[in-house]
Amino acid sequence: MPDLSFEVIGATAQSFCATPTILFRLKIDGPAGEPIKGVSLETQVRIEAHVRRYSDDEKDNLFELFGEPSRWTQTVRSLLWTHAVTNVPAFTGSAEVDLPVHCTYDFNVVSAKYFYGLEEGNVPVTLLFSGTVFYYGDENQLQIERIPWSKEAPFSMPVSTWKDMMQIYYPNTAWLALRQDAFEQLARYKAENNFASFDQAIENLVREGSPA
């Protein structure tokens, strides 16, 4: 089986996609001169949260995820971000391909809550690769082999990549998921007070609840 190696050489926000998407640019190296028919690539993307340093403001933002900073040595661990797949066309020697990673702005999802809590700097991530490689054997017959999970690549992704992507898809907006009964109460409050938007209804509720 050809021994493939992987490197992440960049990450950019993709515009004009159905969902918020980050494109990780991968460089794949195979044995010199050996043609690869194609690769069906499966990737697990993990956030190495325990490797990063955090400002005091970021620690406050991430309290809900990790608790008191005094306990972070026990509570901050590697986090599963997502799984992604892509197909790599035929190549010989090396190839570059984009791996689309779809993202969410739902704050019930740990990755969204984590990225939103960061202010600047980079996020260390690890991409763990698996999947299927197609190649020609000694008798020029098509062979199929699995890529071992031991294949991985680290990458330091700028926080701004995630934030810029969300500004493309949700400018000046954040998601808030409510229970059905809570939403119905808010909708009634909005209608009864003739507010033009839910933003206005929530702002008025906050003002009413704030101490004078």
Tab-separated table of N, CA and C in Angstrom, residues 11-160:
chain	number	residue	atom	x	y	z
A	11	ALA	N	-6.062	27.553	5.847
A	11	ALA	CA	-7.498	27.445	6.109
A	11	ALA	C	-8.140	28.784	5.794
A	12	THR	N	-9.218	28.763	5.032
A	12	THR	CA	-9.913	29.986	4.652
A	12	THR	C	-11.422	29.770	4.763
A	13	ALA	N	-12.133	30.870	5.005
A	13	ALA	CA	-13.592	30.823	5.021
A	13	ALA	C	-14.107	30.775	3.590
A	14	GLN	N	-15.039	29.866	3.326
A	14	GLN	CA	-15.619	29.745	1.988
A	14	GLN	C	-16.886	30.585	1.897
A	15	SER	N	-16.947	31.449	0.907
A	15	SER	CA	-18.136	32.259	0.680
A	15	SER	C	-19.122	31.517	-0.216
A	16	PHE	N	-20.376	31.955	-0.161
A	16	PHE	CA	-21.413	31.454	-1.077
A	16	PHE	C	-21.584	29.943	-0.997
A	17	CYS	N	-21.682	29.439	0.223
A	17	CYS	CA	-21.953	28.024	0.439
A	17	CYS	C	-23.282	27.910	1.185
A	18	ALA	N	-23.899	26.736	1.157
A	18	ALA	CA	-25.195	26.572	1.810
A	18	ALA	C	-25.096	26.726	3.318
A	19	THR	N	-23.981	26.340	3.902
A	19	THR	CA	-23.754	26.462	5.340
A	19	THR	C	-22.376	27.067	5.569
A	20	PRO	N	-22.128	27.675	6.747
A	20	PRO	CA	-20.782	28.196	7.037
A	20	PRO	C	-19.739	27.093	6.887
A	21	THR	N	-18.700	27.372	6.124
A	21	THR	CA	-17.715	26.341	5.790
A	21	THR	C	-16.313	26.917	5.817
A	22	ILE	N	-15.405	26.168	6.434
A	22	ILE	CA	-13.976	26.480	6.377
A	22	ILE	C	-13.309	25.457	5.471
A	23	LEU	N	-12.493	25.944	4.550
A	23	LEU	CA	-11.738	25.063	3.660
A	23	LEU	C	-10.326	24.884	4.200
A	24	PHE	N	-10.004	23.665	4.604
A	24	PHE	CA	-8.636	23.342	5.008
A	24	PHE	C	-7.886	22.860	3.764
A	25	ARG	N	-6.803	23.538	3.464
A	25	ARG	CA	-6.001	23.161	2.298
A	25	ARG	C	-5.007	22.077	2.705
A	26	LEU	N	-5.139	20.893	2.081
A	26	LEU	CA	-4.292	19.756	2.408
A	26	LEU	C	-3.262	19.517	1.319
A	27	LYS	N	-2.059	19.150	1.739
A	27	LYS	CA	-1.022	18.672	0.828
A	27	LYS	C	-0.807	17.198	1.133
A	28	ILE	N	-0.960	16.375	0.117
A	28	ILE	CA	-0.831	14.929	0.270
A	28	ILE	C	0.364	14.458	-0.540
A	29	ASP	N	1.276	13.788	0.110
A	29	ASP	CA	2.467	13.260	-0.552
A	29	ASP	C	2.393	11.741	-0.599
A	30	GLY	N	2.651	11.197	-1.789
A	30	GLY	CA	2.729	9.749	-1.959
A	30	GLY	C	4.129	9.336	-2.368
A	31	PRO	N	4.367	8.032	-2.544
A	31	PRO	CA	5.679	7.565	-2.990
A	31	PRO	C	6.044	8.176	-4.345
A	32	ALA	N	7.283	8.595	-4.481
A	32	ALA	CA	7.734	9.247	-5.711
A	32	ALA	C	7.517	8.329	-6.916
A	33	GLY	N	6.860	8.875	-7.932
A	33	GLY	CA	6.679	8.151	-9.183
A	33	GLY	C	5.586	7.106	-9.173
A	34	GLU	N	4.912	6.913	-8.039
A	34	GLU	CA	3.862	5.894	-7.975
A	34	GLU	C	2.498	6.553	-8.151
A	35	PRO	N	1.767	6.236	-9.199
A	35	PRO	CA	0.471	6.883	-9.431
A	35	PRO	C	-0.581	6.409	-8.435
A	36	ILE	N	-1.336	7.385	-7.931
A	36	ILE	CA	-2.468	7.106	-7.056
A	36	ILE	C	-3.743	7.359	-7.865
A	37	LYS	N	-4.603	6.369	-7.925
A	37	LYS	CA	-5.823	6.492	-8.714
A	37	LYS	C	-6.812	7.464	-8.075
A	38	GLY	N	-6.820	7.522	-6.767
A	38	GLY	CA	-7.709	8.438	-6.059
A	38	GLY	C	-7.752	8.077	-4.591
A	39	VAL	N	-8.303	9.009	-3.786
A	39	VAL	CA	-8.426	8.778	-2.352
A	39	VAL	C	-9.815	9.239	-1.917
A	40	SER	N	-10.513	8.359	-1.223
A	40	SER	CA	-11.745	8.745	-0.543
A	40	SER	C	-11.358	9.031	0.902
A	41	LEU	N	-11.253	10.316	1.235
A	41	LEU	CA	-10.623	10.726	2.484
A	41	LEU	C	-11.661	11.036	3.552
A	42	GLU	N	-11.496	10.413	4.700
A	42	GLU	CA	-12.328	10.675	5.874
A	42	GLU	C	-11.459	11.335	6.933
A	43	THR	N	-11.994	12.375	7.565
A	43	THR	CA	-11.187	13.153	8.493
A	43	THR	C	-11.963	13.449	9.764
A	44	GLN	N	-11.331	13.201	10.881
A	44	GLN	CA	-11.847	13.657	12.170
A	44	GLN	C	-11.056	14.897	12.573
A	45	VAL	N	-11.764	15.979	12.901
A	45	VAL	CA	-11.110	17.238	13.260
A	45	VAL	C	-11.290	17.467	14.750
A	46	ARG	N	-10.180	17.634	15.456
A	46	ARG	CA	-10.216	17.829	16.900
A	46	ARG	C	-9.599	19.180	17.270
A	47	ILE	N	-10.163	19.797	18.291
A	47	ILE	CA	-9.638	21.047	18.841
A	47	ILE	C	-8.778	20.696	20.049
A	48	GLU	N	-7.508	21.061	19.999
A	48	GLU	CA	-6.596	20.757	21.114
A	48	GLU	C	-6.662	21.907	22.131
A	49	ALA	N	-7.813	21.999	22.807
A	49	ALA	CA	-8.071	23.134	23.703
A	49	ALA	C	-7.075	23.214	24.846
A	50	HIS	N	-6.545	22.097	25.283
A	50	HIS	CA	-5.630	22.071	26.424
A	50	HIS	C	-4.242	22.609	26.086
A	51	VAL	N	-3.949	22.773	24.806
A	51	VAL	CA	-2.622	23.250	24.391
A	51	VAL	C	-2.547	24.773	24.413
A	52	ARG	N	-3.670	25.426	24.225
A	52	ARG	CA	-3.718	26.874	24.043
A	52	ARG	C	-3.672	27.622	25.379
A	53	ARG	N	-3.118	28.853	25.353
A	53	ARG	CA	-3.186	29.767	26.497
A	53	ARG	C	-4.394	30.677	26.323
A	54	TYR	N	-4.984	31.114	27.443
A	54	TYR	CA	-6.207	31.902	27.399
A	54	TYR	C	-6.068	33.175	28.218
A	55	SER	N	-6.644	34.262	27.677
A	55	SER	CA	-6.664	35.512	28.416
A	55	SER	C	-7.721	35.428	29.522
A	56	ASP	N	-7.697	36.405	30.433
A	56	ASP	CA	-8.684	36.411	31.519
A	56	ASP	C	-10.103	36.538	30.963
A	57	ASP	N	-10.283	37.368	29.937
A	57	ASP	CA	-11.611	37.518	29.336
A	57	ASP	C	-12.065	36.210	28.697
A	58	GLU	N	-11.152	35.502	28.030
A	58	GLU	CA	-11.512	34.226	27.415
A	58	GLU	C	-11.879	33.196	28.478
A	59	LYS	N	-11.191	33.228	29.605
A	59	LYS	CA	-11.524	32.304	30.691
A	59	LYS	C	-12.934	32.572	31.201
A	60	ASP	N	-13.307	33.841	31.285
A	60	ASP	CA	-14.676	34.176	31.690
A	60	ASP	C	-15.682	33.686	30.652
A	61	ASN	N	-15.350	33.866	29.366
A	61	ASN	CA	-16.259	33.455	28.293
A	61	ASN	C	-16.459	31.948	28.247
A	62	LEU	N	-15.433	31.204	28.666
A	62	LEU	CA	-15.470	29.745	28.552
A	62	LEU	C	-15.823	29.055	29.867
A	63	PHE	N	-16.302	29.840	30.841
A	63	PHE	CA	-16.637	29.277	32.148
A	63	PHE	C	-17.671	28.156	32.025
A	64	GLU	N	-18.669	28.358	31.171
A	64	GLU	CA	-19.722	27.360	31.032
A	64	GLU	C	-19.185	26.033	30.497
A	65	LEU	N	-18.132	26.092	29.690
A	65	LEU	CA	-17.555	24.864	29.135
A	65	LEU	C	-16.615	24.168	30.113
A	66	PHE	N	-15.758	24.952	30.765
A	66	PHE	CA	-14.651	24.358	31.515
A	66	PHE	C	-14.695	24.614	33.020
A	67	GLY	N	-15.617	25.479	33.479
A	67	GLY	CA	-15.700	25.749	34.905
A	67	GLY	C	-14.661	26.742	35.383
A	68	GLU	N	-14.383	26.695	36.671
A	68	GLU	CA	-13.412	27.605	37.281
A	68	GLU	C	-12.016	27.371	36.691
A	69	PRO	N	-11.301	28.468	36.365
A	69	PRO	CA	-9.949	28.301	35.815
A	69	PRO	C	-9.019	27.482	36.702
A	70	SER	N	-9.258	27.481	38.004
A	70	SER	CA	-8.409	26.711	38.912
A	70	SER	C	-8.512	25.211	38.648
A	71	ARG	N	-9.568	24.783	37.945
A	71	ARG	CA	-9.780	23.359	37.657
A	71	ARG	C	-9.464	23.014	36.200
A	72	TRP	N	-8.940	23.982	35.462
A	72	TRP	CA	-8.760	23.762	34.022
A	72	TRP	C	-7.756	22.661	33.703
A	73	THR	N	-6.841	22.375	34.592
A	73	THR	CA	-5.896	21.287	34.323
A	73	THR	C	-6.620	19.944	34.246
A	74	GLN	N	-7.800	19.845	34.893
A	74	GLN	CA	-8.591	18.627	34.841
A	74	GLN	C	-9.721	18.698	33.811
A	75	THR	N	-10.257	19.903	33.556
A	75	THR	CA	-11.468	20.002	32.726
A	75	THR	C	-11.197	20.319	31.259
A	76	VAL	N	-10.064	20.933	30.943
A	76	VAL	CA	-9.792	21.311	29.551
A	76	VAL	C	-9.089	20.145	28.855
A	77	ARG	N	-9.746	19.630	27.851
A	77	ARG	CA	-9.236	18.470	27.124
A	77	ARG	C	-9.388	18.693	25.613
A	78	SER	N	-8.904	17.754	24.839
A	78	SER	CA	-9.125	17.759	23.396
A	78	SER	C	-10.615	17.591	23.128
A	79	LEU	N	-11.148	18.418	22.199
A	79	LEU	CA	-12.575	18.412	21.890
A	79	LEU	C	-12.791	17.940	20.452
A	80	LEU	N	-13.774	17.092	20.264
A	80	LEU	CA	-14.160	16.725	18.902
A	80	LEU	C	-14.873	17.904	18.267
A	81	TRP	N	-14.362	18.379	17.121
A	81	TRP	CA	-15.018	19.453	16.388
A	81	TRP	C	-16.052	18.866	15.417
A	82	THR	N	-15.579	18.039	14.491
A	82	THR	CA	-16.498	17.500	13.492
A	82	THR	C	-15.806	16.401	12.701
A	83	HIS	N	-16.559	15.787	11.794
A	83	HIS	CA	-16.015	14.858	10.804
A	83	HIS	C	-16.237	15.452	9.416
A	84	ALA	N	-15.311	15.204	8.527
A	84	ALA	CA	-15.414	15.745	7.167
A	84	ALA	C	-14.917	14.692	6.176
A	85	VAL	N	-15.430	14.787	4.959
A	85	VAL	CA	-15.017	13.854	3.903
A	85	VAL	C	-14.759	14.638	2.620
A	86	THR	N	-13.871	14.122	1.799
A	86	THR	CA	-13.636	14.684	0.472
A	86	THR	C	-13.005	13.614	-0.405
A	87	ASN	N	-13.095	13.809	-1.703
A	87	ASN	CA	-12.474	12.897	-2.665
A	87	ASN	C	-11.265	13.559	-3.296
A	88	VAL	N	-10.172	12.852	-3.324
A	88	VAL	CA	-8.932	13.350	-3.914
A	88	VAL	C	-8.774	12.716	-5.292
A	89	PRO	N	-8.661	13.511	-6.352
A	89	PRO	CA	-8.507	12.936	-7.695
A	89	PRO	C	-7.139	12.292	-7.879
A	90	ALA	N	-6.965	11.627	-8.984
A	90	ALA	CA	-5.720	10.919	-9.277
A	90	ALA	C	-4.529	11.874	-9.282
A	91	PHE	N	-3.411	11.385	-8.762
A	91	PHE	CA	-2.181	12.186	-8.758
A	91	PHE	C	-0.973	11.266	-8.686
A	92	THR	N	0.160	11.834	-9.013
A	92	THR	CA	1.436	11.143	-8.873
A	92	THR	C	2.391	12.057	-8.125
A	93	GLY	N	2.963	11.567	-7.063
A	93	GLY	CA	3.907	12.364	-6.281
A	93	GLY	C	3.213	13.099	-5.155
A	94	SER	N	2.542	14.190	-5.477
A	94	SER	CA	1.853	14.959	-4.448
A	94	SER	C	0.640	15.654	-5.052
A	95	ALA	N	-0.258	16.080	-4.184
A	95	ALA	CA	-1.468	16.773	-4.620
A	95	ALA	C	-1.919	17.713	-3.517
A	96	GLU	N	-2.649	18.753	-3.903
A	96	GLU	CA	-3.278	19.657	-2.954
A	96	GLU	C	-4.782	19.625	-3.187
A	97	VAL	N	-5.526	19.623	-2.097
A	97	VAL	CA	-6.982	19.520	-2.186
A	97	VAL	C	-7.599	20.281	-1.017
A	98	ASP	N	-8.813	20.789	-1.219
A	98	ASP	CA	-9.542	21.470	-0.154
A	98	ASP	C	-10.423	20.477	0.583
A	99	LEU	N	-10.348	20.524	1.905
A	99	LEU	CA	-11.234	19.724	2.746
A	99	LEU	C	-12.281	20.660	3.355
A	100	PRO	N	-13.543	20.577	2.924
A	100	PRO	CA	-14.575	21.457	3.476
A	100	PRO	C	-15.034	20.967	4.842
A	101	VAL	N	-14.961	21.876	5.812
A	101	VAL	CA	-15.430	21.579	7.168
A	101	VAL	C	-16.620	22.481	7.446
A	102	HIS	N	-17.794	21.877	7.562
A	102	HIS	CA	-19.019	22.634	7.793
A	102	HIS	C	-19.138	22.980	9.273
A	103	CYS	N	-19.567	24.201	9.540
A	103	CYS	CA	-19.608	24.723	10.905
A	103	CYS	C	-21.025	25.126	11.279
A	104	THR	N	-21.243	25.309	12.564
A	104	THR	CA	-22.550	25.721	13.053
A	104	THR	C	-22.393	26.904	13.992
A	105	TYR	N	-23.461	27.706	14.077
A	105	TYR	CA	-23.500	28.822	15.013
A	105	TYR	C	-24.447	28.510	16.171
A	106	ASP	N	-24.818	27.246	16.300
A	106	ASP	CA	-25.709	26.809	17.360
A	106	ASP	C	-24.913	26.677	18.656
A	107	PHE	N	-25.241	27.505	19.662
A	107	PHE	CA	-24.475	27.517	20.900
A	107	PHE	C	-24.756	26.316	21.797
A	108	ASN	N	-25.651	25.418	21.367
A	108	ASN	CA	-25.787	24.142	22.058
A	108	ASN	C	-24.696	23.168	21.643
A	109	VAL	N	-23.947	23.519	20.599
A	109	VAL	CA	-22.844	22.690	20.112
A	109	VAL	C	-21.545	23.211	20.714
A	110	VAL	N	-20.758	22.309	21.276
A	110	VAL	CA	-19.561	22.702	22.025
A	110	VAL	C	-18.592	23.511	21.172
A	111	SER	N	-18.365	23.104	19.921
A	111	SER	CA	-17.380	23.800	19.090
A	111	SER	C	-17.769	25.257	18.869
A	112	ALA	N	-19.061	25.530	18.626
A	112	ALA	CA	-19.507	26.906	18.418
A	112	ALA	C	-19.327	27.721	19.683
A	113	LYS	N	-19.678	27.145	20.813
A	113	LYS	CA	-19.532	27.845	22.096
A	113	LYS	C	-18.055	28.141	22.373
A	114	TYR	N	-17.193	27.194	22.022
A	114	TYR	CA	-15.763	27.376	22.256
A	114	TYR	C	-15.191	28.482	21.371
A	115	PHE	N	-15.431	28.407	20.072
A	115	PHE	CA	-14.879	29.416	19.164
A	115	PHE	C	-15.418	30.805	19.481
A	116	TYR	N	-16.692	30.898	19.837
A	116	TYR	CA	-17.280	32.199	20.140
A	116	TYR	C	-16.623	32.829	21.371
A	117	GLY	N	-16.176	31.997	22.296
A	117	GLY	CA	-15.561	32.504	23.512
A	117	GLY	C	-14.140	33.010	23.347
A	118	LEU	N	-13.515	32.731	22.206
A	118	LEU	CA	-12.139	33.173	21.975
A	118	LEU	C	-12.120	34.575	21.384
A	119	GLU	N	-11.048	35.303	21.636
A	119	GLU	CA	-10.961	36.684	21.167
A	119	GLU	C	-9.941	36.875	20.055
A	120	GLU	N	-8.801	36.238	20.165
A	120	GLU	CA	-7.753	36.422	19.160
A	120	GLU	C	-6.765	35.271	19.252
A	121	GLY	N	-5.712	35.351	18.438
A	121	GLY	CA	-4.702	34.298	18.460
A	121	GLY	C	-5.071	33.140	17.556
A	122	ASN	N	-4.547	31.965	17.876
A	122	ASN	CA	-4.741	30.773	17.066
A	122	ASN	C	-5.372	29.656	17.882
A	123	VAL	N	-5.966	28.709	17.174
A	123	VAL	CA	-6.539	27.516	17.789
A	123	VAL	C	-5.787	26.298	17.267
A	124	PRO	N	-5.134	25.541	18.139
A	124	PRO	CA	-4.462	24.320	17.663
A	124	PRO	C	-5.483	23.225	17.380
A	125	VAL	N	-5.455	22.711	16.167
A	125	VAL	CA	-6.351	21.616	15.797
A	125	VAL	C	-5.512	20.465	15.255
A	126	THR	N	-6.093	19.289	15.315
A	126	THR	CA	-5.461	18.102	14.746
A	126	THR	C	-6.447	17.428	13.818
A	127	LEU	N	-6.007	17.110	12.616
A	127	LEU	CA	-6.814	16.384	11.651
A	127	LEU	C	-6.312	14.941	11.603
A	128	LEU	N	-7.203	14.001	11.910
A	128	LEU	CA	-6.874	12.585	11.891
A	128	LEU	C	-7.515	11.959	10.664
A	129	PHE	N	-6.701	11.323	9.847
A	129	PHE	CA	-7.149	10.869	8.537
A	129	PHE	C	-7.386	9.358	8.504
A	130	SER	N	-8.402	8.994	7.758
A	130	SER	CA	-8.667	7.604	7.431
A	130	SER	C	-9.284	7.593	6.032
A	131	GLY	N	-9.904	6.507	5.663
A	131	GLY	CA	-10.513	6.443	4.342
A	131	GLY	C	-9.905	5.351	3.492
A	132	THR	N	-10.040	5.509	2.189
A	132	THR	CA	-9.631	4.470	1.243
A	132	THR	C	-8.740	5.062	0.163
A	133	VAL	N	-7.650	4.371	-0.134
A	133	VAL	CA	-6.756	4.787	-1.219
A	133	VAL	C	-6.857	3.754	-2.344
A	134	PHE	N	-6.943	4.254	-3.565
A	134	PHE	CA	-7.031	3.407	-4.756
A	134	PHE	C	-5.720	3.557	-5.536
A	135	TYR	N	-5.105	2.445	-5.885
A	135	TYR	CA	-3.815	2.499	-6.578
A	135	TYR	C	-3.653	1.242	-7.425
A	136	TYR	N	-2.622	1.270	-8.267
A	136	TYR	CA	-2.352	0.138	-9.143
A	136	TYR	C	-1.282	-0.759	-8.526
A	137	GLY	N	-1.546	-2.057	-8.512
A	137	GLY	CA	-0.595	-3.012	-7.967
A	137	GLY	C	0.504	-3.361	-8.954
A	138	ASP	N	1.280	-4.392	-8.587
A	138	ASP	CA	2.433	-4.775	-9.393
A	138	ASP	C	2.036	-5.214	-10.800
A	139	GLU	N	0.867	-5.803	-10.948
A	139	GLU	CA	0.412	-6.268	-12.260
A	139	GLU	C	-0.555	-5.279	-12.888
A	140	ASN	N	-0.459	-4.046	-12.457
A	140	ASN	CA	-1.286	-2.958	-12.998
A	140	ASN	C	-2.779	-3.205	-12.762
A	141	GLN	N	-3.077	-3.914	-11.678
A	141	GLN	CA	-4.453	-4.137	-11.289
A	141	GLN	C	-4.839	-3.149	-10.185
A	142	LEU	N	-6.060	-2.690	-10.232
A	142	LEU	CA	-6.514	-1.712	-9.249
A	142	LEU	C	-6.597	-2.352	-7.868
A	143	GLN	N	-5.980	-1.698	-6.900
A	143	GLN	CA	-5.964	-2.167	-5.511
A	143	GLN	C	-6.681	-1.148	-4.626
A	144	ILE	N	-7.261	-1.638	-3.538
A	144	ILE	CA	-7.967	-0.787	-2.588
A	144	ILE	C	-7.481	-1.110	-1.182
A	145	GLU	N	-7.064	-0.086	-0.462
A	145	GLU	CA	-6.585	-0.278	0.902
A	145	GLU	C	-7.124	0.838	1.798
A	146	ARG	N	-7.257	0.533	3.098
A	146	ARG	CA	-7.677	1.536	4.067
A	146	ARG	C	-6.475	2.346	4.558
A	147	ILE	N	-6.695	3.614	4.795
A	147	ILE	CA	-5.673	4.478	5.374
A	147	ILE	C	-5.745	4.338	6.893
A	148	PRO	N	-4.639	4.076	7.563
A	148	PRO	CA	-4.686	3.888	9.022
A	148	PRO	C	-4.951	5.207	9.750
A	149	TRP	N	-5.622	5.103	10.910
A	149	TRP	CA	-5.914	6.301	11.709
A	149	TRP	C	-4.648	6.963	12.262
A	150	SER	N	-3.520	6.318	12.157
A	150	SER	CA	-2.274	6.906	12.644
A	150	SER	C	-1.847	8.108	11.811
A	151	LYS	N	-2.460	8.299	10.641
A	151	LYS	CA	-2.128	9.427	9.792
A	151	LYS	C	-2.847	10.677	10.308
A	152	GLU	N	-2.088	11.695	10.659
A	152	GLU	CA	-2.678	12.908	11.199
A	152	GLU	C	-1.804	14.109	10.861
A	153	ALA	N	-2.366	15.294	11.060
A	153	ALA	CA	-1.632	16.530	10.766
A	153	ALA	C	-2.114	17.621	11.720
A	154	PRO	N	-1.196	18.301	12.408
A	154	PRO	CA	-1.580	19.417	13.269
A	154	PRO	C	-1.684	20.702	12.450
A	155	PHE	N	-2.427	21.662	12.970
A	155	PHE	CA	-2.532	22.962	12.309
A	155	PHE	C	-2.916	24.006	13.344
A	156	SER	N	-2.352	25.185	13.201
A	156	SER	CA	-2.681	26.309	14.076
A	156	SER	C	-3.579	27.261	13.296
A	157	MET	N	-4.884	27.199	13.559
A	157	MET	CA	-5.856	27.988	12.797
A	157	MET	C	-6.136	29.317	13.494
A	158	PRO	N	-6.020	30.431	12.785
A	158	PRO	CA	-6.344	31.721	13.399
A	158	PRO	C	-7.805	31.771	13.850
A	159	VAL	N	-8.025	32.315	15.034
A	159	VAL	CA	-9.395	32.503	15.522
A	159	VAL	C	-10.195	33.350	14.536
A	160	SER	N	-9.519	34.295	13.895
A	160	SER	CA	-10.189	35.198	12.959
A	160	SER	C	-10.805	34.444	11.775
